[in-house]
Protein backbone atom coordinates (compact mmCIF):
# COMPACT_ATOMS: atom_id res chain seq x y z
CA UNK A 1 0.00 0.00 0.00
CA UNK A 2 2.83 2.39 0.87
CA UNK A 3 4.52 1.69 -2.47
CA UNK A 4 1.31 2.43 -4.38
CA UNK A 5 0.81 5.66 -2.43
CA UNK A 6 4.41 6.76 -3.07
CA UNK A 7 4.08 5.97 -6.79
CA UNK A 8 0.85 8.02 -7.01
CA UNK A 9 2.48 10.98 -5.19
CA UNK A 10 5.59 10.74 -7.40
CA UNK A 11 3.43 10.67 -10.54
CA UNK A 12 1.44 13.69 -9.38
CA UNK A 13 4.63 15.62 -8.62
CA UNK A 14 6.09 14.79 -12.03
CA UNK A 15 2.87 15.87 -13.75
CA UNK A 16 2.77 19.13 -11.79
CA UNK A 17 6.41 19.76 -12.63
CA UNK A 18 5.78 19.31 -16.36
CA UNK A 19 2.68 21.52 -16.20
CA UNK A 20 4.58 24.17 -14.25
CA UNK A 21 7.22 24.24 -16.97
CA UNK A 22 4.56 24.79 -19.63
CA UNK A 23 3.20 27.69 -17.60
CA UNK A 24 6.52 29.56 -17.32
CA UNK A 25 5.86 32.95 -18.81
CA UNK A 26 8.79 34.99 -17.52
CA UNK A 27 12.51 34.61 -17.04
CA UNK A 28 15.22 36.74 -15.52
CA UNK A 29 18.94 36.14 -16.10
CA UNK A 30 22.29 37.38 -14.85
CA UNK A 31 25.34 36.79 -17.06
CA UNK A 32 29.01 37.60 -17.52
CA UNK A 33 30.58 37.71 -20.97
CA UNK A 34 33.93 37.99 -22.72
CA UNK A 35 34.85 39.65 -26.00
CA UNK A 36 32.18 42.35 -26.16
CA UNK A 37 31.98 45.04 -28.86
CA UNK A 38 33.15 47.79 -26.52
CA UNK A 39 36.06 45.66 -25.27
CA UNK A 40 37.26 45.06 -28.83
CA UNK A 41 36.76 48.70 -29.92
CA UNK A 42 38.39 50.15 -26.81
CA UNK A 43 41.39 47.81 -26.91
CA UNK A 44 42.09 48.35 -30.64
CA UNK A 45 40.69 51.74 -31.66
CA UNK A 46 41.12 53.81 -28.53
CA UNK A 47 44.30 51.96 -27.60
CA UNK A 48 46.07 53.29 -30.71
CA UNK A 49 45.68 56.82 -29.41
CA UNK A 50 45.53 56.36 -25.65
CA UNK A 51 48.09 53.70 -24.79
CA UNK A 52 47.76 50.04 -23.97
CA UNK A 53 44.50 48.93 -22.36
CA UNK A 54 45.40 47.58 -18.92
CA UNK A 55 42.11 46.14 -17.78
CA UNK A 56 38.63 45.35 -18.94
CA UNK A 57 35.74 44.03 -16.87
CA UNK A 58 32.35 42.91 -17.99
CA UNK A 59 30.04 42.94 -19.57
CA UNK A 60 27.81 42.02 -16.67
CA UNK A 61 24.25 41.82 -17.93
CA UNK A 62 20.74 41.49 -16.61
CA UNK A 63 17.96 40.19 -18.89
CA UNK A 64 14.20 39.91 -18.62
CA UNK A 65 12.01 38.02 -21.10
CA UNK A 66 8.24 37.48 -21.28
CA UNK A 67 6.85 34.70 -23.46
CA UNK A 68 4.26 35.88 -25.99
CA UNK A 69 4.02 32.40 -27.52
CA UNK A 70 5.23 29.03 -26.28
CA UNK A 71 8.67 29.43 -27.92
CA UNK A 72 8.91 33.19 -28.59
CA UNK A 73 9.81 35.76 -25.95
CA UNK A 74 10.38 39.51 -25.99
CA UNK A 75 12.32 41.43 -23.39
CA UNK A 76 15.26 43.66 -22.61
CA UNK A 77 18.97 43.41 -21.88
CA UNK A 78 20.91 45.81 -19.65
CA UNK A 79 24.70 45.50 -19.51
CA UNK A 80 27.63 47.34 -17.95
CA UNK A 81 31.36 47.03 -18.53
CA UNK A 82 34.48 49.13 -18.12
CA UNK A 83 38.15 49.53 -19.00
CA UNK A 84 41.26 51.57 -18.21
CA UNK A 85 44.52 52.46 -20.00
CA UNK A 86 48.10 52.86 -18.86
CA UNK A 87 50.17 55.89 -19.87
CA UNK A 88 47.15 58.08 -20.48
CA UNK A 89 46.37 60.15 -17.37
CA UNK A 90 44.66 57.26 -15.59
CA UNK A 91 41.91 57.18 -18.21
CA UNK A 92 38.97 54.86 -17.65
CA UNK A 93 35.63 54.27 -19.30
CA UNK A 94 32.40 52.68 -18.17
CA UNK A 95 29.86 51.46 -20.74
CA UNK A 96 26.11 51.23 -20.04
CA UNK A 97 23.94 49.38 -22.57
CA UNK A 98 20.17 48.99 -22.89
CA UNK A 99 18.69 46.86 -25.69
CA UNK A 100 15.23 45.47 -26.48
CA UNK A 101 15.56 41.77 -27.37
CA UNK A 102 13.80 38.79 -28.96
CA UNK A 103 14.48 35.15 -28.03
CA UNK A 104 13.34 32.00 -29.84
CA UNK A 105 13.55 28.56 -28.16
CA UNK A 106 14.04 26.04 -30.93
CA UNK A 107 14.57 23.01 -28.68
CA UNK A 108 12.54 22.65 -25.49
CA UNK A 109 13.03 19.64 -23.20
CA UNK A 110 12.13 19.30 -19.53
CA UNK A 111 15.65 20.08 -18.22
CA UNK A 112 17.46 21.29 -21.35
CA UNK A 113 16.84 23.89 -24.02
CA UNK A 114 18.50 25.52 -27.02
CA UNK A 115 17.71 28.99 -28.31
CA UNK A 116 18.81 32.00 -30.33
CA UNK A 117 18.59 35.65 -29.29
CA UNK A 118 18.95 39.04 -30.97
CA UNK A 119 19.03 42.48 -29.35
CA UNK A 120 19.77 46.01 -30.53
CA UNK A 121 19.89 49.30 -28.66
CA UNK A 122 22.20 51.98 -27.33
CA UNK A 123 25.44 52.11 -25.38
CA UNK A 124 26.52 55.16 -23.43
CA UNK A 125 30.22 55.37 -22.65
CA UNK A 126 31.45 57.63 -19.84
CA UNK A 127 35.18 58.40 -19.97
CA UNK A 128 37.21 60.14 -17.30
CA UNK A 129 40.88 60.95 -16.79
CA UNK A 130 43.11 63.09 -14.57
CA UNK A 131 43.21 66.06 -17.01
CA UNK A 132 39.47 66.64 -17.51
CA UNK A 133 37.33 68.32 -14.86
CA UNK A 134 34.18 66.67 -16.21
CA UNK A 135 33.50 63.29 -17.77
CA UNK A 136 33.11 62.84 -21.53
CA UNK A 137 30.13 60.83 -22.77
CA UNK A 138 29.48 59.10 -26.05
CA UNK A 139 26.25 57.38 -27.07
CA UNK A 140 26.27 54.83 -29.90
CA UNK A 141 24.22 52.01 -31.43
CA UNK A 142 25.02 48.50 -30.20
CA UNK A 143 23.70 44.95 -30.63
CA UNK A 144 23.94 41.29 -29.62
CA UNK A 145 23.32 38.21 -31.76
CA UNK A 146 23.58 34.94 -29.83
CA UNK A 147 23.26 32.25 -32.46
CA UNK A 148 23.53 29.31 -30.07
CA UNK A 149 22.32 29.35 -26.49
CA UNK A 150 22.04 26.28 -24.25
CA UNK A 151 20.33 26.11 -20.86
CA UNK A 152 20.05 23.29 -18.37
CA UNK A 153 18.18 22.73 -15.10
CA UNK A 154 14.66 23.25 -13.75
CA UNK A 155 13.20 26.61 -12.76
CA UNK A 156 16.76 27.70 -11.89
CA UNK A 157 18.97 27.13 -14.91
CA UNK A 158 22.56 27.58 -15.92
CA UNK A 159 23.19 28.76 -19.46
CA UNK A 160 25.93 29.50 -21.96
CA UNK A 161 25.70 31.44 -25.26
CA UNK A 162 27.94 31.83 -28.29
CA UNK A 163 27.49 34.90 -30.47
CA UNK A 164 28.71 38.39 -31.26
CA UNK A 165 27.91 41.75 -29.77
CA UNK A 166 27.84 43.78 -26.59
CA UNK A 167 27.25 40.82 -24.25
CA UNK A 168 30.31 39.07 -25.69
CA UNK A 169 31.44 36.26 -27.94
CA UNK A 170 30.82 33.84 -25.10
CA UNK A 171 28.72 34.43 -22.03
CA UNK A 172 27.29 32.36 -19.24
CA UNK A 173 25.16 32.79 -16.20
CA UNK A 174 22.10 31.84 -14.19
CA UNK A 175 18.45 32.11 -15.13
CA UNK A 176 15.21 31.83 -13.17
CA UNK A 177 11.97 30.92 -14.97
CA UNK A 178 8.64 31.71 -13.38
mmCIF file of C-alpha atoms in Angstrom:
data_model
loop_
_atom_site.group_PDB
_atom_site.id
_atom_site.type_symbol
_atom_site.label_atom_id
_atom_site.label_comp_id
_atom_site.label_asym_id
_atom_site.label_seq_id
_atom_site.Cartn_x
_atom_site.Cartn_y
_atom_site.Cartn_z
ATOM 1 C CA UNK A 1 0.000 0.000 0.000
ATOM 2 C CA UNK A 2 2.832 2.392 0.867
ATOM 3 C CA UNK A 3 4.518 1.693 -2.467
ATOM 4 C CA UNK A 4 1.306 2.430 -4.384
ATOM 5 C CA UNK A 5 0.806 5.657 -2.425
ATOM 6 C CA UNK A 6 4.405 6.759 -3.074
ATOM 7 C CA UNK A 7 4.076 5.972 -6.787
ATOM 8 C CA UNK A 8 0.848 8.020 -7.010
ATOM 9 C CA UNK A 9 2.483 10.978 -5.192
ATOM 10 C CA UNK A 10 5.588 10.742 -7.396
ATOM 11 C CA UNK A 11 3.425 10.669 -10.540
ATOM 12 C CA UNK A 12 1.442 13.691 -9.379
ATOM 13 C CA UNK A 13 4.627 15.616 -8.622
ATOM 14 C CA UNK A 14 6.092 14.788 -12.034
ATOM 15 C CA UNK A 15 2.865 15.874 -13.746
ATOM 16 C CA UNK A 16 2.771 19.129 -11.787
ATOM 17 C CA UNK A 17 6.412 19.764 -12.626
ATOM 18 C CA UNK A 18 5.776 19.309 -16.363
ATOM 19 C CA UNK A 19 2.681 21.516 -16.203
ATOM 20 C CA UNK A 20 4.577 24.167 -14.245
ATOM 21 C CA UNK A 21 7.225 24.239 -16.970
ATOM 22 C CA UNK A 22 4.563 24.787 -19.631
ATOM 23 C CA UNK A 23 3.201 27.688 -17.602
ATOM 24 C CA UNK A 24 6.523 29.561 -17.319
ATOM 25 C CA UNK A 25 5.855 32.953 -18.811
ATOM 26 C CA UNK A 26 8.794 34.991 -17.517
ATOM 27 C CA UNK A 27 12.506 34.614 -17.044
ATOM 28 C CA UNK A 28 15.216 36.743 -15.518
ATOM 29 C CA UNK A 29 18.937 36.145 -16.095
ATOM 30 C CA UNK A 30 22.292 37.384 -14.850
ATOM 31 C CA UNK A 31 25.338 36.791 -17.058
ATOM 32 C CA UNK A 32 29.013 37.597 -17.519
ATOM 33 C CA UNK A 33 30.583 37.713 -20.975
ATOM 34 C CA UNK A 34 33.933 37.989 -22.718
ATOM 35 C CA UNK A 35 34.846 39.651 -25.998
ATOM 36 C CA UNK A 36 32.177 42.348 -26.163
ATOM 37 C CA UNK A 37 31.976 45.040 -28.858
ATOM 38 C CA UNK A 38 33.151 47.792 -26.516
ATOM 39 C CA UNK A 39 36.056 45.660 -25.271
ATOM 40 C CA UNK A 40 37.260 45.065 -28.828
ATOM 41 C CA UNK A 41 36.758 48.696 -29.924
ATOM 42 C CA UNK A 42 38.393 50.153 -26.805
ATOM 43 C CA UNK A 43 41.387 47.806 -26.914
ATOM 44 C CA UNK A 44 42.087 48.349 -30.636
ATOM 45 C CA UNK A 45 40.685 51.737 -31.664
ATOM 46 C CA UNK A 46 41.118 53.808 -28.528
ATOM 47 C CA UNK A 47 44.298 51.957 -27.596
ATOM 48 C CA UNK A 48 46.067 53.286 -30.705
ATOM 49 C CA UNK A 49 45.684 56.823 -29.405
ATOM 50 C CA UNK A 50 45.531 56.356 -25.649
ATOM 51 C CA UNK A 51 48.087 53.702 -24.786
ATOM 52 C CA UNK A 52 47.763 50.036 -23.974
ATOM 53 C CA UNK A 53 44.499 48.925 -22.357
ATOM 54 C CA UNK A 54 45.404 47.576 -18.924
ATOM 55 C CA UNK A 55 42.114 46.138 -17.779
ATOM 56 C CA UNK A 56 38.630 45.353 -18.936
ATOM 57 C CA UNK A 57 35.741 44.032 -16.868
ATOM 58 C CA UNK A 58 32.346 42.912 -17.985
ATOM 59 C CA UNK A 59 30.039 42.938 -19.566
ATOM 60 C CA UNK A 60 27.814 42.024 -16.674
ATOM 61 C CA UNK A 61 24.251 41.818 -17.929
ATOM 62 C CA UNK A 62 20.735 41.488 -16.609
ATOM 63 C CA UNK A 63 17.956 40.191 -18.892
ATOM 64 C CA UNK A 64 14.205 39.911 -18.618
ATOM 65 C CA UNK A 65 12.013 38.016 -21.104
ATOM 66 C CA UNK A 66 8.243 37.484 -21.275
ATOM 67 C CA UNK A 67 6.853 34.701 -23.464
ATOM 68 C CA UNK A 68 4.265 35.877 -25.985
ATOM 69 C CA UNK A 69 4.021 32.398 -27.517
ATOM 70 C CA UNK A 70 5.232 29.032 -26.282
ATOM 71 C CA UNK A 71 8.672 29.431 -27.919
ATOM 72 C CA UNK A 72 8.911 33.185 -28.595
ATOM 73 C CA UNK A 73 9.807 35.763 -25.945
ATOM 74 C CA UNK A 74 10.383 39.506 -25.990
ATOM 75 C CA UNK A 75 12.315 41.429 -23.388
ATOM 76 C CA UNK A 76 15.258 43.664 -22.614
ATOM 77 C CA UNK A 77 18.969 43.409 -21.876
ATOM 78 C CA UNK A 78 20.910 45.811 -19.645
ATOM 79 C CA UNK A 79 24.700 45.501 -19.507
ATOM 80 C CA UNK A 80 27.629 47.342 -17.952
ATOM 81 C CA UNK A 81 31.363 47.035 -18.533
ATOM 82 C CA UNK A 82 34.481 49.127 -18.118
ATOM 83 C CA UNK A 83 38.152 49.528 -18.999
ATOM 84 C CA UNK A 84 41.256 51.566 -18.211
ATOM 85 C CA UNK A 85 44.518 52.456 -19.995
ATOM 86 C CA UNK A 86 48.096 52.857 -18.861
ATOM 87 C CA UNK A 87 50.173 55.886 -19.867
ATOM 88 C CA UNK A 88 47.146 58.082 -20.481
ATOM 89 C CA UNK A 89 46.368 60.149 -17.371
ATOM 90 C CA UNK A 90 44.659 57.256 -15.591
ATOM 91 C CA UNK A 91 41.910 57.184 -18.211
ATOM 92 C CA UNK A 92 38.972 54.862 -17.648
ATOM 93 C CA UNK A 93 35.631 54.273 -19.300
ATOM 94 C CA UNK A 94 32.397 52.681 -18.174
ATOM 95 C CA UNK A 95 29.856 51.460 -20.742
ATOM 96 C CA UNK A 96 26.112 51.229 -20.039
ATOM 97 C CA UNK A 97 23.941 49.384 -22.566
ATOM 98 C CA UNK A 98 20.169 48.986 -22.893
ATOM 99 C CA UNK A 99 18.685 46.856 -25.691
ATOM 100 C CA UNK A 100 15.225 45.468 -26.479
ATOM 101 C CA UNK A 101 15.556 41.766 -27.368
ATOM 102 C CA UNK A 102 13.800 38.786 -28.959
ATOM 103 C CA UNK A 103 14.478 35.151 -28.028
ATOM 104 C CA UNK A 104 13.342 32.003 -29.840
ATOM 105 C CA UNK A 105 13.549 28.564 -28.158
ATOM 106 C CA UNK A 106 14.042 26.043 -30.930
ATOM 107 C CA UNK A 107 14.566 23.013 -28.677
ATOM 108 C CA UNK A 108 12.539 22.654 -25.488
ATOM 109 C CA UNK A 109 13.028 19.644 -23.196
ATOM 110 C CA UNK A 110 12.127 19.305 -19.529
ATOM 111 C CA UNK A 111 15.651 20.077 -18.221
ATOM 112 C CA UNK A 112 17.461 21.292 -21.349
ATOM 113 C CA UNK A 113 16.837 23.888 -24.019
ATOM 114 C CA UNK A 114 18.502 25.521 -27.023
ATOM 115 C CA UNK A 115 17.706 28.986 -28.313
ATOM 116 C CA UNK A 116 18.809 31.996 -30.330
ATOM 117 C CA UNK A 117 18.590 35.646 -29.287
ATOM 118 C CA UNK A 118 18.955 39.042 -30.965
ATOM 119 C CA UNK A 119 19.032 42.480 -29.348
ATOM 120 C CA UNK A 120 19.769 46.012 -30.526
ATOM 121 C CA UNK A 121 19.886 49.301 -28.660
ATOM 122 C CA UNK A 122 22.202 51.983 -27.330
ATOM 123 C CA UNK A 123 25.436 52.109 -25.376
ATOM 124 C CA UNK A 124 26.523 55.159 -23.431
ATOM 125 C CA UNK A 125 30.223 55.366 -22.646
ATOM 126 C CA UNK A 126 31.451 57.627 -19.845
ATOM 127 C CA UNK A 127 35.181 58.400 -19.967
ATOM 128 C CA UNK A 128 37.205 60.142 -17.296
ATOM 129 C CA UNK A 129 40.884 60.950 -16.790
ATOM 130 C CA UNK A 130 43.110 63.089 -14.567
ATOM 131 C CA UNK A 131 43.211 66.058 -17.015
ATOM 132 C CA UNK A 132 39.469 66.644 -17.506
ATOM 133 C CA UNK A 133 37.332 68.320 -14.859
ATOM 134 C CA UNK A 134 34.177 66.673 -16.214
ATOM 135 C CA UNK A 135 33.501 63.285 -17.767
ATOM 136 C CA UNK A 136 33.112 62.840 -21.528
ATOM 137 C CA UNK A 137 30.130 60.829 -22.767
ATOM 138 C CA UNK A 138 29.478 59.098 -26.054
ATOM 139 C CA UNK A 139 26.247 57.377 -27.075
ATOM 140 C CA UNK A 140 26.267 54.833 -29.896
ATOM 141 C CA UNK A 141 24.224 52.008 -31.435
ATOM 142 C CA UNK A 142 25.022 48.497 -30.200
ATOM 143 C CA UNK A 143 23.699 44.947 -30.627
ATOM 144 C CA UNK A 144 23.942 41.291 -29.616
ATOM 145 C CA UNK A 145 23.319 38.206 -31.758
ATOM 146 C CA UNK A 146 23.579 34.938 -29.835
ATOM 147 C CA UNK A 147 23.256 32.251 -32.455
ATOM 148 C CA UNK A 148 23.526 29.306 -30.070
ATOM 149 C CA UNK A 149 22.324 29.350 -26.485
ATOM 150 C CA UNK A 150 22.036 26.283 -24.254
ATOM 151 C CA UNK A 151 20.330 26.115 -20.855
ATOM 152 C CA UNK A 152 20.045 23.293 -18.372
ATOM 153 C CA UNK A 153 18.181 22.732 -15.099
ATOM 154 C CA UNK A 154 14.664 23.248 -13.751
ATOM 155 C CA UNK A 155 13.200 26.609 -12.761
ATOM 156 C CA UNK A 156 16.764 27.699 -11.890
ATOM 157 C CA UNK A 157 18.973 27.132 -14.909
ATOM 158 C CA UNK A 158 22.555 27.579 -15.923
ATOM 159 C CA UNK A 159 23.187 28.761 -19.462
ATOM 160 C CA UNK A 160 25.929 29.502 -21.964
ATOM 161 C CA UNK A 161 25.702 31.438 -25.257
ATOM 162 C CA UNK A 162 27.936 31.831 -28.287
ATOM 163 C CA UNK A 163 27.494 34.900 -30.465
ATOM 164 C CA UNK A 164 28.711 38.390 -31.256
ATOM 165 C CA UNK A 165 27.905 41.753 -29.769
ATOM 166 C CA UNK A 166 27.837 43.783 -26.589
ATOM 167 C CA UNK A 167 27.251 40.820 -24.255
ATOM 168 C CA UNK A 168 30.308 39.073 -25.692
ATOM 169 C CA UNK A 169 31.441 36.260 -27.939
ATOM 170 C CA UNK A 170 30.824 33.837 -25.099
ATOM 171 C CA UNK A 171 28.717 34.430 -22.025
ATOM 172 C CA UNK A 172 27.295 32.362 -19.242
ATOM 173 C CA UNK A 173 25.157 32.786 -16.198
ATOM 174 C CA UNK A 174 22.105 31.839 -14.192
ATOM 175 C CA UNK A 175 18.450 32.112 -15.127
ATOM 176 C CA UNK A 176 15.210 31.831 -13.169
ATOM 177 C CA UNK A 177 11.973 30.924 -14.974
ATOM 178 C CA UNK A 178 8.636 31.711 -13.376
#
